[in-house]
Amino acid sequence: MEDSPIKKCLFPAAGYGTRFLPTTKSMPKEMLPVVNKPLIQYGVEEAMDAGMSGMAIVTGRGKRAIEDHFDINYELEHQIAGSDKEGYLREIRRIMNEAVFSYTRQIEMKGLGHAILTGETLIGDQPFAVLLADDLCYNPEKGVLSQMVELYKYYRCSIVAIEEVPKEETNKYGVIDGKEIAPGLIRLSNMVEKPKPEDAPSNLAIIGRYILTPDIFQIIRNTPPGRNGEVQITDALMTQAKAGRVLGYKFKGRRFDCGSVPGFMEATRFYFENVYKEQ
Ligand code: G1P
């Protein structure tokens, strides 16, 4: 793997997952399995494919299962050692060998911007990726973060992945506006968090993949709470956008909104039919 300028990926994972209650009462939504693999593992694999080895996870109360997932389970290892079941652990063992995991807790849920700022201690002063695990992205040739890292190498500014959504759904997303500077690449001039369809500047929505330059931390510190009284990354990014330093990228691939039950079901069916291989 060629050396990547982006070494770390931040995973905000403190949210409650209310749409999946009661399942998510004591189980992190990031651990929901799409077929046989938890959502967060798909995300970690996408980040590793893009050349990242530092996985910085912002957790919260009730999220211990995530840490255990990326750790050795000695009893299990002992039980299946030498048996034909060992193959089931191959992928996760590779991840544990090749990636380094670090964790910090978000004490209060004050929005995605606040979650990202909480992760500053794990990231430090370097550009980094952010991956929201409930946006599951499928592209067997080149993952979305790999596509974005390629762009970062050239443009060296923040990049958000975008996708066309039905106009009536703009209130679920950050929605962008700007000028197309190359096919599928937009220099952003405006971003609005969860606008009503009639107030939306376009039907191009931000999805859960970002590359951010580290000045974003100081900007977030100076960003007042916005939509829903939460500190929004969309608002912080506007400061960079005003200086022409944010690109929107129409990624190649298919996204499943696994934060909603219908999107999750669609992903499960798709991955079962197209990705899952019986061992
Ligand atoms: C967050 C962001 C939003 C973005 C979305 C992508 O919203 O605030 O701008 O469009 O992720 O999934 P959330 O889904 O956490 O409410």
Tab-separated table of C-alpha atoms and ligand atoms in Angstrom:
chain	number	residue	atom	x	y	z
A	1	MET	CA	0.000	0.000	0.000
A	2	GLU	CA	1.341	3.363	-1.050
A	3	ASP	CA	2.031	5.805	1.791
A	4	SER	CA	-1.087	7.813	2.638
A	5	PRO	CA	-1.019	11.422	3.852
A	6	ILE	CA	-3.984	10.504	6.074
A	7	LYS	CA	-2.965	8.131	8.853
A	8	LYS	CA	-5.899	8.271	11.227
A	9	CYS	CA	-9.630	7.844	11.021
A	10	LEU	CA	-12.021	9.161	13.656
A	11	PHE	CA	-15.192	7.224	14.386
A	12	PRO	CA	-17.841	9.159	16.302
A	13	ALA	CA	-19.632	6.314	18.072
A	14	ALA	CA	-21.293	7.761	21.129
A	15	GLY	CA	-24.821	8.137	19.727
A	16	TYR	CA	-27.784	6.329	21.253
A	17	GLY	CA	-29.188	4.545	18.206
A	18	THR	CA	-32.744	5.299	19.290
A	19	ARG	CA	-34.206	4.100	15.997
A	20	PHE	CA	-33.045	0.600	16.839
A	21	LEU	CA	-34.455	0.422	20.366
A	22	PRO	CA	-34.852	-1.874	22.207
A	23	THR	CA	-31.826	-3.591	20.574
A	24	THR	CA	-29.575	-0.623	21.247
A	25	LYS	CA	-30.565	-0.330	24.887
A	26	SER	CA	-27.444	-2.164	26.034
A	27	MET	CA	-25.734	-2.774	22.696
A	28	PRO	CA	-23.930	-0.110	20.626
A	29	LYS	CA	-25.604	0.576	17.289
A	30	GLU	CA	-22.151	0.391	15.704
A	31	MET	CA	-22.132	-3.315	16.597
A	32	LEU	CA	-25.306	-4.110	14.645
A	33	PRO	CA	-24.325	-6.809	12.169
A	34	VAL	CA	-24.898	-6.500	8.465
A	35	VAL	CA	-25.009	-10.258	7.824
A	36	ASN	CA	-22.050	-11.439	9.944
A	37	LYS	CA	-19.963	-8.326	10.497
A	38	PRO	CA	-20.634	-5.302	12.701
A	39	LEU	CA	-21.077	-1.945	11.008
A	40	ILE	CA	-17.989	-0.468	12.617
A	41	GLN	CA	-15.791	-3.242	11.244
A	42	TYR	CA	-16.870	-2.403	7.698
A	43	GLY	CA	-15.817	1.163	8.466
A	44	VAL	CA	-12.446	0.144	9.890
A	45	GLU	CA	-11.779	-2.007	6.822
A	46	GLU	CA	-12.610	0.909	4.530
A	47	ALA	CA	-10.164	3.145	6.439
A	48	MET	CA	-7.429	0.477	6.303
A	49	ASP	CA	-7.947	0.023	2.568
A	50	ALA	CA	-7.332	3.766	2.271
A	51	GLY	CA	-3.922	3.368	3.968
A	52	MET	CA	-4.908	4.411	7.503
A	53	SER	CA	-3.709	2.489	10.528
A	54	GLY	CA	-4.846	4.638	13.468
A	55	MET	CA	-8.471	4.097	14.453
A	56	ALA	CA	-9.612	6.787	16.876
A	57	ILE	CA	-12.975	5.921	18.355
A	58	VAL	CA	-15.093	8.403	20.285
A	59	THR	CA	-17.288	6.266	22.487
A	60	GLY	CA	-19.741	6.869	25.283
A	61	ARG	CA	-21.505	5.015	28.027
A	62	GLY	CA	-22.637	1.505	27.082
A	63	LYS	CA	-20.137	1.135	24.244
A	64	ARG	CA	-17.676	-1.308	25.764
A	65	ALA	CA	-18.559	-3.993	23.197
A	66	ILE	CA	-16.726	-1.962	20.539
A	67	GLU	CA	-13.475	-2.090	22.500
A	68	ASP	CA	-13.897	-5.801	23.161
A	69	HIS	CA	-14.546	-6.460	19.484
A	70	PHE	CA	-11.123	-5.136	18.509
A	71	ASP	CA	-9.345	-7.007	21.296
A	72	ILE	CA	-8.326	-10.616	21.851
A	73	ASN	CA	-10.892	-12.963	23.365
A	74	TYR	CA	-8.557	-15.527	24.929
A	75	GLU	CA	-11.231	-18.049	25.813
A	76	LEU	CA	-12.565	-18.073	22.271
A	77	GLU	CA	-9.072	-18.250	20.757
A	78	HIS	CA	-8.268	-21.207	23.002
A	79	GLN	CA	-11.526	-22.998	22.151
A	80	ILE	CA	-11.190	-22.818	18.405
A	81	ALA	CA	-7.385	-23.022	18.049
A	82	GLY	CA	-6.516	-25.664	15.464
A	83	SER	CA	-10.165	-26.283	14.524
A	84	ASP	CA	-11.775	-25.562	11.166
A	85	LYS	CA	-13.569	-22.606	12.789
A	86	GLU	CA	-10.384	-20.534	12.937
A	87	GLY	CA	-11.127	-19.135	9.490
A	88	TYR	CA	-13.979	-17.109	10.979
A	89	LEU	CA	-11.477	-14.995	12.878
A	90	ARG	CA	-9.040	-14.391	10.028
A	91	GLU	CA	-10.302	-10.935	9.063
A	92	ILE	CA	-10.579	-9.556	12.574
A	93	ARG	CA	-7.137	-10.922	13.490
A	94	ARG	CA	-5.609	-9.118	10.524
A	95	ILE	CA	-7.272	-5.880	11.605
A	96	MET	CA	-5.951	-6.240	15.144
A	97	ASN	CA	-2.429	-6.896	13.818
A	98	GLU	CA	-2.334	-4.029	11.372
A	99	ALA	CA	-4.322	-1.242	13.028
A	100	VAL	CA	-3.919	0.603	16.319
A	101	PHE	CA	-7.079	1.489	18.222
A	102	SER	CA	-7.465	4.348	20.631
A	103	TYR	CA	-10.546	5.463	22.507
A	104	THR	CA	-11.903	8.448	24.306
A	105	ARG	CA	-15.325	9.069	25.768
A	106	GLN	CA	-17.759	11.796	24.882
A	107	ILE	CA	-19.358	12.587	28.227
A	108	GLU	CA	-22.260	14.629	26.876
A	109	MET	CA	-23.929	14.309	23.479
A	110	LYS	CA	-23.578	17.800	22.061
A	111	GLY	CA	-23.523	17.069	18.347
A	112	LEU	CA	-21.210	15.714	15.669
A	113	GLY	CA	-18.940	18.769	15.801
A	114	HIS	CA	-18.533	18.255	19.539
A	115	ALA	CA	-17.849	14.527	19.028
A	116	ILE	CA	-15.100	15.335	16.524
A	117	LEU	CA	-13.580	17.896	18.886
A	118	THR	CA	-13.622	15.267	21.650
A	119	GLY	CA	-11.431	13.134	19.381
A	120	GLU	CA	-8.754	15.833	19.030
A	121	THR	CA	-6.688	14.228	21.763
A	122	LEU	CA	-6.492	11.025	19.669
A	123	ILE	CA	-5.748	12.769	16.363
A	124	GLY	CA	-3.329	15.577	17.159
A	125	ASP	CA	-2.141	18.084	14.556
A	126	GLN	CA	-2.589	16.193	11.299
A	127	PRO	CA	-5.237	15.840	8.593
A	128	PHE	CA	-7.621	12.967	9.332
A	129	ALA	CA	-10.694	11.143	8.095
A	130	VAL	CA	-14.065	10.903	9.823
A	131	LEU	CA	-16.282	7.905	9.187
A	132	LEU	CA	-19.848	7.566	10.423
A	133	ALA	CA	-20.301	3.808	10.600
A	134	ASP	CA	-24.053	3.879	10.032
A	135	ASP	CA	-23.445	5.127	6.492
A	136	LEU	CA	-22.279	1.864	4.964
A	137	CYS	CA	-20.589	2.414	1.593
A	138	TYR	CA	-20.073	-0.299	-0.967
A	139	ASN	CA	-17.502	-0.149	-3.721
A	140	PRO	CA	-15.541	-3.369	-4.226
A	141	GLU	CA	-12.954	-1.690	-6.513
A	142	LYS	CA	-12.094	1.363	-4.444
A	143	GLY	CA	-13.614	2.378	-1.128
A	144	VAL	CA	-14.980	5.887	-0.649
A	145	LEU	CA	-12.185	6.937	1.752
A	146	SER	CA	-9.570	5.694	-0.746
A	147	GLN	CA	-11.198	7.841	-3.409
A	148	MET	CA	-11.136	10.845	-1.081
A	149	VAL	CA	-7.491	10.330	-0.061
A	150	GLU	CA	-6.554	10.451	-3.750
A	151	LEU	CA	-8.250	13.838	-3.990
A	152	TYR	CA	-6.679	15.074	-0.779
A	153	LYS	CA	-3.196	14.364	-2.155
A	154	TYR	CA	-3.892	16.908	-4.868
A	155	TYR	CA	-6.132	19.532	-3.244
A	156	ARG	CA	-4.878	19.462	0.381
A	157	CYS	CA	-8.089	20.806	1.894
A	158	SER	CA	-11.165	19.414	3.677
A	159	ILE	CA	-13.372	17.136	1.584
A	160	VAL	CA	-16.894	15.872	2.267
A	161	ALA	CA	-18.562	13.013	0.400
A	162	ILE	CA	-21.858	14.014	-1.168
A	163	GLU	CA	-24.779	12.274	-2.797
A	164	GLU	CA	-28.018	13.290	-4.473
A	165	VAL	CA	-31.016	12.625	-2.241
A	166	PRO	CA	-34.743	13.057	-2.859
A	167	LYS	CA	-35.633	16.690	-2.161
A	168	GLU	CA	-38.114	15.693	0.563
A	169	GLU	CA	-35.262	14.116	2.552
A	170	THR	CA	-32.982	17.160	2.824
A	171	ASN	CA	-34.044	17.560	6.459
A	172	LYS	CA	-32.018	14.444	7.342
A	173	TYR	CA	-28.673	15.766	6.084
A	174	GLY	CA	-26.209	18.579	5.762
A	175	VAL	CA	-26.978	20.030	2.318
A	176	ILE	CA	-24.438	21.842	0.144
A	177	ASP	CA	-24.121	24.410	-2.609
A	178	GLY	CA	-21.124	25.443	-4.679
A	179	LYS	CA	-19.387	25.457	-8.018
A	180	GLU	CA	-18.356	22.372	-9.957
A	181	ILE	CA	-14.597	22.637	-10.606
A	182	ALA	CA	-14.144	19.173	-12.129
A	183	PRO	CA	-16.624	16.380	-12.897
A	184	GLY	CA	-18.188	15.339	-9.596
A	185	LEU	CA	-16.114	17.798	-7.583
A	186	ILE	CA	-17.653	20.941	-6.120
A	187	ARG	CA	-15.975	23.813	-4.321
A	188	LEU	CA	-18.468	24.523	-1.565
A	189	SER	CA	-19.848	27.983	-0.932
A	190	ASN	CA	-22.733	27.025	1.330
A	191	MET	CA	-23.805	24.256	3.692
A	192	VAL	CA	-26.986	24.047	5.718
A	193	GLU	CA	-27.617	21.449	8.408
A	194	LYS	CA	-30.896	19.579	7.946
A	195	PRO	CA	-32.864	22.229	6.005
A	196	LYS	CA	-36.544	21.852	5.161
A	197	PRO	CA	-36.883	20.921	1.471
A	198	GLU	CA	-38.078	24.440	0.637
A	199	ASP	CA	-35.014	25.995	2.303
A	200	ALA	CA	-32.443	23.530	0.924
A	201	PRO	CA	-29.803	25.054	-1.377
A	202	SER	CA	-29.740	21.839	-3.472
A	203	ASN	CA	-30.501	18.142	-3.174
A	204	LEU	CA	-26.831	17.252	-2.637
A	205	ALA	CA	-26.393	15.816	0.838
A	206	ILE	CA	-23.268	15.250	2.898
A	207	ILE	CA	-22.840	11.614	3.846
A	208	GLY	CA	-20.733	10.154	6.628
A	209	ARG	CA	-17.252	10.439	5.089
A	210	TYR	CA	-15.021	13.449	5.674
A	211	ILE	CA	-11.391	14.389	5.347
A	212	LEU	CA	-10.626	17.314	7.615
A	213	THR	CA	-7.596	19.519	8.038
A	214	PRO	CA	-6.584	19.910	11.690
A	215	ASP	CA	-7.418	23.634	11.901
A	216	ILE	CA	-11.000	22.367	12.138
A	217	PHE	CA	-10.521	21.720	15.881
A	218	GLN	CA	-9.933	25.363	16.705
A	219	ILE	CA	-12.794	26.334	14.396
A	220	ILE	CA	-15.164	23.933	16.190
A	221	ARG	CA	-14.158	25.456	19.528
A	222	ASN	CA	-15.364	28.800	18.165
A	223	THR	CA	-18.533	27.452	16.554
A	224	PRO	CA	-21.724	28.151	18.514
A	225	PRO	CA	-24.431	25.472	18.777
A	226	GLY	CA	-26.651	25.360	15.688
A	227	ARG	CA	-29.453	23.046	14.568
A	228	ASN	CA	-31.047	21.207	17.545
A	229	GLY	CA	-28.822	23.187	19.927
A	230	GLU	CA	-25.861	20.980	18.923
A	231	VAL	CA	-22.384	21.915	17.708
A	232	GLN	CA	-22.558	20.976	14.034
A	233	ILE	CA	-19.562	20.007	11.904
A	234	THR	CA	-21.461	21.512	8.969
A	235	ASP	CA	-21.328	24.964	10.621
A	236	ALA	CA	-17.626	24.621	11.410
A	237	LEU	CA	-16.898	23.585	7.837
A	238	MET	CA	-18.590	26.787	6.635
A	239	THR	CA	-15.673	28.745	8.095
A	240	GLN	CA	-13.269	26.784	5.894
A	241	ALA	CA	-15.663	26.972	2.928
A	242	LYS	CA	-15.685	30.778	3.091
A	243	ALA	CA	-11.944	30.594	2.407
A	244	GLY	CA	-12.568	28.183	-0.499
A	245	ARG	CA	-11.125	25.288	1.474
A	246	VAL	CA	-13.864	22.647	1.339
A	247	LEU	CA	-14.654	20.332	-1.552
A	248	GLY	CA	-17.751	18.197	-2.013
A	249	TYR	CA	-17.084	14.934	-3.809
A	250	LYS	CA	-19.745	12.818	-5.522
A	251	PHE	CA	-18.315	9.483	-4.496
A	252	LYS	CA	-18.461	6.374	-6.636
A	253	GLY	CA	-20.302	3.518	-5.014
A	254	ARG	CA	-23.499	2.770	-3.199
A	255	ARG	CA	-24.449	4.018	0.243
A	256	PHE	CA	-26.836	2.376	2.666
A	257	ASP	CA	-28.332	4.435	5.473
A	258	CYS	CA	-27.948	1.852	8.216
A	259	GLY	CA	-29.047	4.392	10.807
A	260	SER	CA	-32.620	3.701	9.677
A	261	VAL	CA	-34.392	0.353	9.773
A	262	PRO	CA	-35.326	0.305	6.037
A	263	GLY	CA	-31.755	1.238	4.997
A	264	PHE	CA	-30.349	-1.375	7.334
A	265	MET	CA	-32.641	-4.062	5.901
A	266	GLU	CA	-31.678	-3.084	2.365
A	267	ALA	CA	-27.980	-3.343	3.257
A	268	THR	CA	-28.492	-6.729	4.900
A	269	ARG	CA	-30.203	-8.139	1.849
A	270	PHE	CA	-27.647	-6.610	-0.539
A	271	TYR	CA	-24.622	-7.828	1.422
A	272	PHE	CA	-26.107	-11.287	1.852
A	273	GLU	CA	-26.706	-11.620	-1.868
A	274	ASN	CA	-23.588	-9.878	-3.187
A	275	VAL	CA	-20.831	-9.840	-0.599
A	276	TYR	CA	-21.221	-12.578	1.997
A	277	LYS	CA	-19.397	-15.817	1.328
A	278	GLU	CA	-20.239	-18.842	3.397
A	279	GLN	CA	-17.081	-20.191	5.062
B	1	G1P	C1	-24.746	13.920	10.431
B	1	G1P	C2	-24.377	15.319	9.952
B	1	G1P	C3	-25.068	15.625	8.618
B	1	G1P	C4	-24.753	14.542	7.608
B	1	G1P	C5	-25.107	13.151	8.186
B	1	G1P	C6	-24.628	12.036	7.251
B	1	G1P	O1	-26.109	13.905	10.794
B	1	G1P	O2	-24.742	16.260	10.942
B	1	G1P	O3	-24.625	16.876	8.136
B	1	G1P	O4	-25.479	14.781	6.418
B	1	G1P	O5	-24.480	12.938	9.451
B	1	G1P	O6	-25.059	10.790	7.704
B	1	G1P	P1	-26.755	12.717	11.691
B	1	G1P	O7	-27.107	11.623	10.713
B	1	G1P	O8	-25.710	12.313	12.662
B	1	G1P	O9	-27.967	13.324	12.328
